[in-house]
Short mmCIF file of C-alpha atoms and ligand atoms in Angstrom, two decimals:
data_model
loop_
_atom_site.label_atom_id
_atom_site.label_comp_id
_atom_site.label_asym_id
_atom_site.label_seq_id
_atom_site.Cartn_x
_atom_site.Cartn_y
_atom_site.Cartn_z
CA MET A 1037 -61.22 252.03 136.35
CA THR A 1038 -63.85 251.12 139.01
CA ARG A 1039 -66.84 250.08 137.17
CA THR A 1040 -70.58 250.58 138.48
CA PRO A 1041 -71.90 247.66 140.02
CA VAL A 1042 -74.85 245.92 137.75
CA ASN A 1043 -77.88 245.85 139.74
CA VAL A 1044 -79.24 242.19 139.32
CA THR A 1045 -82.61 241.51 141.19
CA VAL A 1046 -83.79 237.89 141.75
CA THR A 1047 -87.23 236.86 142.95
CA GLY A 1048 -87.72 233.59 144.81
CA ALA A 1049 -84.19 233.79 146.22
CA ALA A 1050 -84.85 231.36 148.76
CA GLY A 1051 -86.28 228.78 146.48
CA GLN A 1052 -83.98 225.91 144.88
CA ILE A 1053 -83.39 227.66 141.78
CA GLY A 1054 -82.59 230.76 143.45
CA TYR A 1055 -80.06 228.90 145.74
CA ALA A 1056 -78.21 227.33 142.42
CA LEU A 1057 -78.53 230.58 140.79
CA LEU A 1058 -77.18 233.16 143.15
CA PHE A 1059 -73.69 232.09 143.82
CA ARG A 1060 -72.96 231.54 139.78
CA ILE A 1061 -74.38 235.34 139.66
CA ALA A 1062 -71.94 236.79 142.25
CA SER A 1063 -69.17 234.73 140.89
CA GLY A 1064 -69.31 236.45 137.50
CA GLN A 1065 -70.76 233.78 135.31
CA LEU A 1066 -73.89 235.83 134.50
CA LEU A 1067 -72.62 238.94 133.27
CA GLY A 1068 -68.71 238.66 132.96
CA ALA A 1069 -65.48 237.87 134.90
CA ASP A 1070 -64.90 241.70 135.20
CA VAL A 1071 -68.41 243.01 136.04
CA PRO A 1072 -69.20 243.96 139.53
CA VAL A 1073 -72.61 243.01 140.65
CA SER A 1074 -75.09 244.12 143.49
CA LEU A 1075 -77.74 241.65 144.28
CA ARG A 1076 -81.45 242.57 145.24
CA LEU A 1077 -83.35 239.46 146.71
CA LEU A 1078 -87.36 239.44 146.67
CA GLU A 1079 -89.08 237.03 148.79
CA ILE A 1080 -92.19 236.56 150.38
CA PRO A 1081 -92.38 237.33 154.22
CA GLN A 1082 -92.03 233.56 154.95
CA GLY A 1083 -88.85 233.21 152.47
CA LEU A 1084 -87.02 236.02 154.09
CA LYS A 1085 -84.93 234.04 156.63
CA ALA A 1086 -83.67 231.59 154.40
CA ALA A 1087 -83.05 234.60 151.96
CA GLU A 1088 -80.62 235.94 154.47
CA GLY A 1089 -79.00 232.82 155.45
CA THR A 1090 -77.96 232.44 151.64
CA ALA A 1091 -76.91 235.98 151.73
CA MET A 1092 -74.58 234.72 154.67
CA GLU A 1093 -73.15 232.24 152.58
CA LEU A 1094 -72.67 234.53 149.65
CA ASP A 1095 -70.57 236.64 152.28
CA ASP A 1096 -68.82 233.67 153.00
CA CYS A 1097 -67.49 233.22 149.44
CA ALA A 1098 -65.65 236.54 149.64
CA PHE A 1099 -66.80 237.09 145.81
CA PRO A 1100 -64.55 239.76 144.31
CA LEU A 1101 -67.32 240.99 142.06
CA LEU A 1102 -69.96 241.24 144.49
CA ARG A 1103 -70.90 244.62 145.87
CA GLY A 1104 -73.80 244.26 147.87
CA ILE A 1105 -76.74 242.42 148.47
CA GLU A 1106 -80.14 243.57 149.96
CA ILE A 1107 -83.00 241.50 150.88
CA THR A 1108 -86.68 242.51 150.96
CA ASP A 1109 -90.12 241.53 150.34
CA ASP A 1110 -90.91 244.80 148.69
CA ALA A 1111 -91.22 244.64 144.86
CA ASN A 1112 -90.69 248.35 144.67
CA ALA A 1113 -87.18 248.27 146.49
CA ALA A 1114 -86.45 244.99 145.03
CA PHE A 1115 -86.72 246.27 141.49
CA SER A 1116 -85.09 249.75 142.34
CA GLY A 1117 -82.60 250.65 139.69
CA ALA A 1118 -82.60 246.97 138.56
CA ASN A 1119 -80.83 246.43 135.23
CA VAL A 1120 -81.51 242.66 135.03
CA ALA A 1121 -84.28 240.89 136.61
CA LEU A 1122 -84.56 237.27 137.01
CA LEU A 1123 -88.37 236.28 137.94
CA VAL A 1124 -87.85 233.03 139.47
CA GLY A 1125 -90.39 233.24 142.55
CA ALA A 1126 -93.43 231.43 141.92
CA ARG A 1127 -95.32 228.36 142.76
CA PRO A 1128 -93.79 225.05 140.98
CA ARG A 1129 -95.42 222.26 139.47
CA THR A 1130 -95.51 219.39 141.88
CA LYS A 1131 -96.36 215.70 140.68
CA GLY A 1132 -99.37 215.35 138.76
CA MET A 1133 -100.09 219.08 138.30
CA GLU A 1134 -100.59 220.41 134.52
CA ARG A 1135 -98.92 223.66 133.88
CA GLY A 1136 -102.43 225.15 132.93
CA ASP A 1137 -103.37 224.58 136.42
CA LEU A 1138 -100.66 227.31 137.54
CA LEU A 1139 -102.21 230.05 135.42
CA SER A 1140 -104.53 231.81 138.29
CA ALA A 1141 -101.84 230.47 141.19
CA ASN A 1142 -99.04 232.66 139.86
CA GLY A 1143 -100.65 235.16 137.61
CA GLY A 1144 -101.13 237.29 140.68
CA ILE A 1145 -97.73 237.58 141.25
CA PHE A 1146 -96.47 238.59 137.95
CA LYS A 1147 -98.94 241.82 137.74
CA PRO A 1148 -97.70 243.52 140.48
CA GLN A 1149 -94.15 242.52 139.79
CA GLY A 1150 -94.49 244.03 136.45
CA LYS A 1151 -95.79 247.34 137.45
CA ALA A 1152 -93.12 247.53 140.06
CA ILE A 1153 -90.24 247.06 137.23
CA ASN A 1154 -92.23 249.71 135.02
CA ASP A 1155 -91.98 252.20 138.06
CA ASN A 1156 -88.73 251.31 139.62
CA ALA A 1157 -86.14 249.70 137.09
CA ALA A 1158 -83.28 251.24 135.41
CA ASP A 1159 -83.79 252.34 131.80
CA ASP A 1160 -81.87 249.37 130.48
CA ILE A 1161 -83.82 246.55 132.37
CA LYS A 1162 -83.77 243.34 130.85
CA VAL A 1163 -86.18 240.73 132.17
CA LEU A 1164 -86.04 236.95 131.93
CA VAL A 1165 -89.11 235.05 133.30
CA VAL A 1166 -88.32 231.40 134.81
CA GLY A 1167 -91.28 231.05 137.09
CA ASN A 1168 -93.95 228.74 135.06
CA PRO A 1169 -95.91 229.03 133.09
CA ALA A 1170 -92.63 231.47 132.05
CA ASN A 1171 -94.23 232.58 128.66
CA THR A 1172 -97.32 233.67 130.01
CA ASN A 1173 -96.08 235.07 133.21
CA ALA A 1174 -93.83 237.26 131.10
CA LEU A 1175 -96.68 238.39 128.95
CA ILE A 1176 -98.74 239.36 132.46
CA ALA A 1177 -95.40 241.06 133.74
CA GLN A 1178 -95.05 243.08 130.36
CA ALA A 1179 -98.51 244.05 130.13
CA ALA A 1180 -98.22 245.61 133.49
CA ALA A 1181 -95.29 247.50 132.41
CA PRO A 1182 -96.40 250.01 129.70
CA ASP A 1183 -93.23 251.98 129.87
CA VAL A 1184 -90.59 249.42 129.59
CA PRO A 1185 -89.97 248.52 125.76
CA ALA A 1186 -92.22 245.25 125.39
CA GLU A 1187 -89.04 242.98 123.90
CA ARG A 1188 -87.27 243.57 127.32
CA PHE A 1189 -89.54 240.73 128.83
CA THR A 1190 -88.43 237.38 127.94
CA ALA A 1191 -89.10 233.87 129.28
CA MET A 1192 -86.67 231.11 129.39
CA THR A 1193 -86.77 228.07 126.82
CA ARG A 1194 -83.22 228.13 127.19
CA LEU A 1195 -83.32 224.72 129.23
CA ASP A 1196 -85.55 222.98 126.64
CA HIS A 1197 -82.63 224.25 124.06
CA ASN A 1198 -79.86 222.83 126.14
CA ARG A 1199 -81.88 219.55 126.65
CA ALA A 1200 -82.42 219.19 122.96
CA ILE A 1201 -78.71 219.69 122.34
CA SER A 1202 -77.88 217.11 124.74
CA GLN A 1203 -80.30 214.32 123.46
CA LEU A 1204 -79.05 214.96 119.85
CA ALA A 1205 -75.31 214.75 120.80
CA ALA A 1206 -76.27 211.65 122.55
CA LYS A 1207 -78.20 209.83 119.81
CA THR A 1208 -75.55 210.60 117.08
CA GLY A 1209 -72.37 210.71 119.38
CA ALA A 1210 -71.52 213.96 118.49
CA GLN A 1211 -70.13 216.50 121.24
CA VAL A 1212 -72.58 219.07 122.50
CA THR A 1213 -70.20 221.78 121.13
CA ASP A 1214 -70.62 220.37 117.48
CA ILE A 1215 -74.29 221.07 117.45
CA LYS A 1216 -75.41 224.43 116.04
CA ARG A 1217 -78.81 226.27 115.01
CA LEU A 1218 -81.31 224.04 117.10
CA THR A 1219 -84.49 225.85 117.47
CA ILE A 1220 -87.54 226.05 120.33
CA TRP A 1221 -90.75 226.94 119.18
CA GLY A 1222 -93.66 228.03 121.03
CA ASN A 1223 -94.26 227.18 124.45
CA HIS A 1224 -92.15 226.09 127.78
CA SER A 1225 -94.27 223.29 128.03
CA ALA A 1226 -95.00 219.54 126.85
CA THR A 1227 -96.39 221.53 123.54
CA GLN A 1228 -93.19 222.98 122.63
CA TYR A 1229 -91.39 221.92 119.36
CA PRO A 1230 -87.65 221.21 119.61
CA ASP A 1231 -86.85 221.48 115.43
CA ILE A 1232 -83.74 219.91 114.29
CA PHE A 1233 -84.44 220.74 110.55
CA HIS A 1234 -82.08 223.51 110.37
CA ALA A 1235 -79.82 222.42 112.90
CA GLU A 1236 -76.33 221.36 112.20
CA ILE A 1237 -73.72 218.81 113.77
CA ALA A 1238 -70.59 219.31 113.05
CA GLY A 1239 -71.37 221.34 109.79
CA LYS A 1240 -73.84 218.75 108.54
CA ASN A 1241 -77.67 219.10 108.58
CA ALA A 1242 -78.92 217.39 111.73
CA ALA A 1243 -82.20 215.94 110.30
CA GLU A 1244 -80.39 214.26 107.56
CA THR A 1245 -77.93 212.97 109.73
CA VAL A 1246 -80.18 211.58 112.22
CA ASN A 1247 -82.35 210.31 109.09
CA ASP A 1248 -84.97 208.73 111.47
CA GLU A 1249 -88.46 210.42 111.62
CA GLN A 1250 -89.71 208.00 113.96
CA TRP A 1251 -87.22 208.58 116.20
CA LEU A 1252 -87.57 212.55 116.12
CA ALA A 1253 -91.36 211.90 116.20
CA ASP A 1254 -91.58 209.39 119.01
CA THR A 1255 -88.55 209.96 121.05
CA PHE A 1256 -86.51 213.27 120.67
CA ILE A 1257 -89.79 215.44 120.72
CA PRO A 1258 -91.35 213.99 123.54
CA THR A 1259 -88.23 213.35 125.92
CA VAL A 1260 -87.25 217.19 125.51
CA ALA A 1261 -90.79 218.44 125.82
CA LYS A 1262 -91.61 216.05 128.73
CA ARG A 1263 -88.23 216.26 130.34
CA GLY A 1264 -89.15 218.87 133.21
CA ALA A 1265 -92.33 216.23 134.25
CA ALA A 1266 -89.42 213.41 134.04
CA ILE A 1267 -87.26 215.39 136.25
CA ILE A 1268 -90.08 215.94 139.15
CA GLU A 1269 -90.82 212.16 138.84
CA ALA A 1270 -87.44 211.33 139.69
CA ARG A 1271 -86.07 213.88 141.96
CA GLY A 1272 -89.74 214.66 143.67
CA ALA A 1273 -89.10 218.26 142.80
CA SER A 1274 -88.54 220.37 139.64
CA SER A 1275 -85.23 220.90 138.07
CA ALA A 1276 -83.13 223.29 139.77
CA ALA A 1277 -79.39 223.29 138.94
CA SER A 1278 -80.18 222.74 135.13
CA ALA A 1279 -82.80 225.46 135.17
CA ALA A 1280 -80.44 227.95 136.95
CA ASN A 1281 -77.71 226.86 134.53
CA ALA A 1282 -79.95 227.76 131.67
CA ALA A 1283 -81.02 231.49 133.30
CA ILE A 1284 -77.27 231.84 133.46
CA ASP A 1285 -77.29 231.00 129.46
CA HIS A 1286 -80.25 233.00 128.65
CA VAL A 1287 -78.82 236.38 130.11
CA HIS A 1288 -75.17 236.03 129.01
CA THR A 1289 -76.02 234.98 125.53
CA TRP A 1290 -78.59 237.98 125.40
CA ILE A 1291 -75.81 240.34 126.85
CA ASN A 1292 -72.89 238.95 125.19
CA GLY A 1293 -74.01 237.98 121.66
CA THR A 1294 -74.39 234.91 119.76
CA PRO A 1295 -71.37 232.90 118.56
CA GLU A 1296 -71.05 233.45 114.45
CA GLY A 1297 -73.22 231.31 112.57
CA ASP A 1298 -75.08 229.85 115.45
CA TRP A 1299 -78.26 231.07 117.35
CA THR A 1300 -80.42 230.22 120.33
CA SER A 1301 -84.07 230.03 121.42
CA MET A 1302 -85.72 232.79 123.83
CA GLY A 1303 -89.49 233.24 124.59
CA ILE A 1304 -89.85 236.38 123.15
CA PRO A 1305 -92.79 239.05 122.18
CA SER A 1306 -94.00 237.73 118.71
CA ASP A 1307 -93.71 240.61 115.89
CA GLY A 1308 -95.76 238.14 113.40
CA SER A 1309 -92.76 236.11 112.36
CA TYR A 1310 -93.75 232.54 111.01
CA GLY A 1311 -97.46 232.87 111.63
CA VAL A 1312 -96.91 233.23 115.35
CA PRO A 1313 -99.61 235.76 116.63
CA GLU A 1314 -98.03 239.53 117.37
CA GLY A 1315 -97.63 240.00 121.04
CA ILE A 1316 -97.64 236.54 122.80
CA ILE A 1317 -94.49 235.51 123.97
CA SER A 1318 -93.26 232.60 122.06
CA SER A 1319 -90.24 230.90 121.65
CA PHE A 1320 -88.23 231.56 118.59
CA PRO A 1321 -84.51 231.23 117.02
CA VAL A 1322 -82.82 234.14 117.78
CA THR A 1323 -79.27 235.96 117.12
CA THR A 1324 -77.85 238.20 119.85
CA LYS A 1325 -75.59 241.12 119.37
CA ASN A 1326 -74.86 244.50 121.62
CA GLY A 1327 -77.50 243.41 124.25
CA ALA A 1328 -80.11 242.79 121.68
CA TYR A 1329 -82.21 239.86 119.73
CA GLU A 1330 -83.59 239.34 116.32
CA ILE A 1331 -85.53 236.73 115.19
CA VAL A 1332 -83.78 234.30 112.55
CA GLN A 1333 -85.58 235.08 109.71
CA GLY A 1334 -86.10 233.18 106.08
CA LEU A 1335 -86.24 229.62 107.32
CA ASP A 1336 -88.21 226.92 105.57
CA ILE A 1337 -90.73 225.40 107.83
CA ASN A 1338 -91.77 221.96 106.60
CA ASP A 1339 -95.51 220.33 107.18
CA PHE A 1340 -93.99 218.31 110.28
CA SER A 1341 -92.60 221.51 111.84
CA ARG A 1342 -95.70 224.01 110.98
CA ALA A 1343 -98.26 221.49 112.66
CA ARG A 1344 -96.00 221.18 115.81
CA ILE A 1345 -95.08 225.05 115.90
CA ASP A 1346 -99.14 225.69 115.22
CA ALA A 1347 -100.07 223.30 118.23
CA SER A 1348 -97.70 224.86 120.64
CA VAL A 1349 -98.93 228.59 119.81
CA LYS A 1350 -102.50 227.70 119.93
CA GLU A 1351 -101.86 226.80 123.53
CA LEU A 1352 -100.03 230.06 124.01
CA THR A 1353 -103.11 231.69 122.79
CA GLU A 1354 -105.28 230.13 124.90
CA GLU A 1355 -103.20 230.78 127.88
CA ARG A 1356 -103.23 234.49 126.84
CA ASP A 1357 -107.10 234.34 126.43
CA ALA A 1358 -107.40 232.69 129.81
CA VAL A 1359 -105.28 235.10 131.84
CA ARG A 1360 -107.26 237.96 129.79
CA GLU A 1361 -110.37 236.35 131.22
CA LEU A 1362 -109.09 236.91 134.79
CA GLY A 1363 -107.92 240.51 134.53
CA LEU A 1364 -104.54 239.81 134.27
CA LEU A 1365 -103.83 241.61 130.92
N1 NAD B 573 -88.67 227.88 132.50
C1 NAD B 573 -87.96 226.79 132.80
O1 NAD B 573 -87.20 225.97 132.01
C2 NAD B 573 -88.16 226.37 134.47
C3 NAD B 573 -87.32 225.47 134.73
C4 NAD B 573 -87.40 224.87 136.08
C5 NAD B 573 -88.33 225.35 136.96
N2 NAD B 573 -89.16 226.70 136.44
C6 NAD B 573 -89.90 227.33 137.44
O2 NAD B 573 -89.31 228.12 138.27
C7 NAD B 573 -89.88 228.49 139.49
C8 NAD B 573 -89.08 228.28 140.78
O3 NAD B 573 -88.98 227.25 140.97
P1 NAD B 573 -88.13 226.64 142.50
O4 NAD B 573 -87.95 225.30 141.95
O5 NAD B 573 -86.78 227.51 142.73
O6 NAD B 573 -89.45 226.51 143.18
P2 NAD B 573 -89.18 226.70 144.98
O7 NAD B 573 -90.81 226.69 145.51
O8 NAD B 573 -88.14 226.03 145.43
O9 NAD B 573 -88.96 228.36 145.18
C9 NAD B 573 -89.59 229.29 144.79
C10 NAD B 573 -89.43 230.67 145.71
O10 NAD B 573 -90.40 231.75 145.10
C11 NAD B 573 -90.85 232.39 146.48
N3 NAD B 573 -91.91 233.17 145.93
C12 NAD B 573 -93.23 232.74 145.74
N4 NAD B 573 -93.73 233.90 145.45
C13 NAD B 573 -93.22 235.12 145.37
C14 NAD B 573 -93.38 236.34 145.19
N5 NAD B 573 -94.27 236.89 144.96
N6 NAD B 573 -92.18 237.25 145.18
C15 NAD B 573 -91.02 236.63 145.28
N7 NAD B 573 -90.79 235.38 145.84
C16 NAD B 573 -91.90 234.21 145.82
C17 NAD B 573 -91.22 231.11 147.53
O11 NAD B 573 -91.18 231.74 148.64
C18 NAD B 573 -89.93 230.23 147.26
O12 NAD B 573 -88.69 230.91 147.87
C19 NAD B 573 -91.05 227.74 139.28
O13 NAD B 573 -92.56 228.26 138.84
C20 NAD B 573 -90.63 226.28 138.46
O14 NAD B 573 -92.13 225.62 137.75
C21 NAD B 573 -88.97 226.92 135.40
O1 LMR B 574 -92.15 221.61 134.17
C1 LMR B 574 -91.97 221.98 134.85
O2 LMR B 574 -92.75 222.49 135.66
C2 LMR B 574 -90.45 222.06 135.46
C3 LMR B 574 -89.69 222.97 134.54
O3 LMR B 574 -90.44 223.96 133.68
C4 LMR B 574 -88.81 222.14 133.70
O4 LMR B 574 -88.95 222.24 132.55
O5 LMR B 574 -87.85 221.38 134.47
#
């Protein structure tokens, strides 16, 4: 039986994340080895030629699942019939620039794109915002798409999740595959809180296994939370291949489900769980099944965690208030 291709729209397709992402989508790693895909690449006019070059390379791979590539600078065309939208195109943070500075620079991009999704995407559209500040950009896009269920707009904290697993594995000598139930709470920013109190390493509680609150507070949390800045410092450019990898993981898990006994982290519109104000897009522990996600409920939040979740959520409410004042909500 021939399956109808899934339409995947990627914005910022000519950028460095786009370059690391598109070949993996076309090869089947986003949706599955038996799912044909049709790509829509959205760029600004100056990016179109480079996007065409990437499309030539995609053709040259002769990917069996790739059924078409359209390149455009028109958001309405790019999101027409989109089933999955990866909103990557944005201005990346450069050396010394704080993420808060990016709000007004990037906010203007996500409002029209949210409207274009509202007006043109398929009914089952799933949106992942990667472009920073990802949580608040997702909120702006979601607010501009009143006809799309709010929960379809998500922001990427999977890179933080993967970074935290890798750091914890290195500290304990475990394999990354031994680590389960880790959570990123809050914003994709330096205030995020990687929580290991409910995590497990080979079935044992991670915080008890580490048993070193000073390492947790002074090394683990800042290393994970400031990893994006450390990569910029080292590479002179923000993370690209690891960000593309996390975007693949995020969408793949959303569609295909979390493994039994594990969960993942996603930036999603809060329903008020864990005292996070309803509506802001904050990272939570979630399980996924049949293309839908649910917040993991009933976790005990100790004082150490509470203070850090609250600090990141406070930053998110301030970002929301700032974009509201800019007329972006
Ligand atoms: N959430 C995360 O974990 C995470 C991780 C890494 C990077 N990022 C963010 O991802 C974004 C992209 O990073 P990059 O390194 O690929 O940047 P890049 O500058 O290499 O590419 C961005 C691309 O977006 C395009 N673009 C700009 N405005 C656009 C618009 N309105 N419509 C369509 N395309 C547009 C640009 O022309 C450019 O080609 C940045 O905001 C970066 O900070 C997020
Ligand atoms: O922090 C940044 O701007 C880069 C990116 O979000 C990252 O986490 O690598």
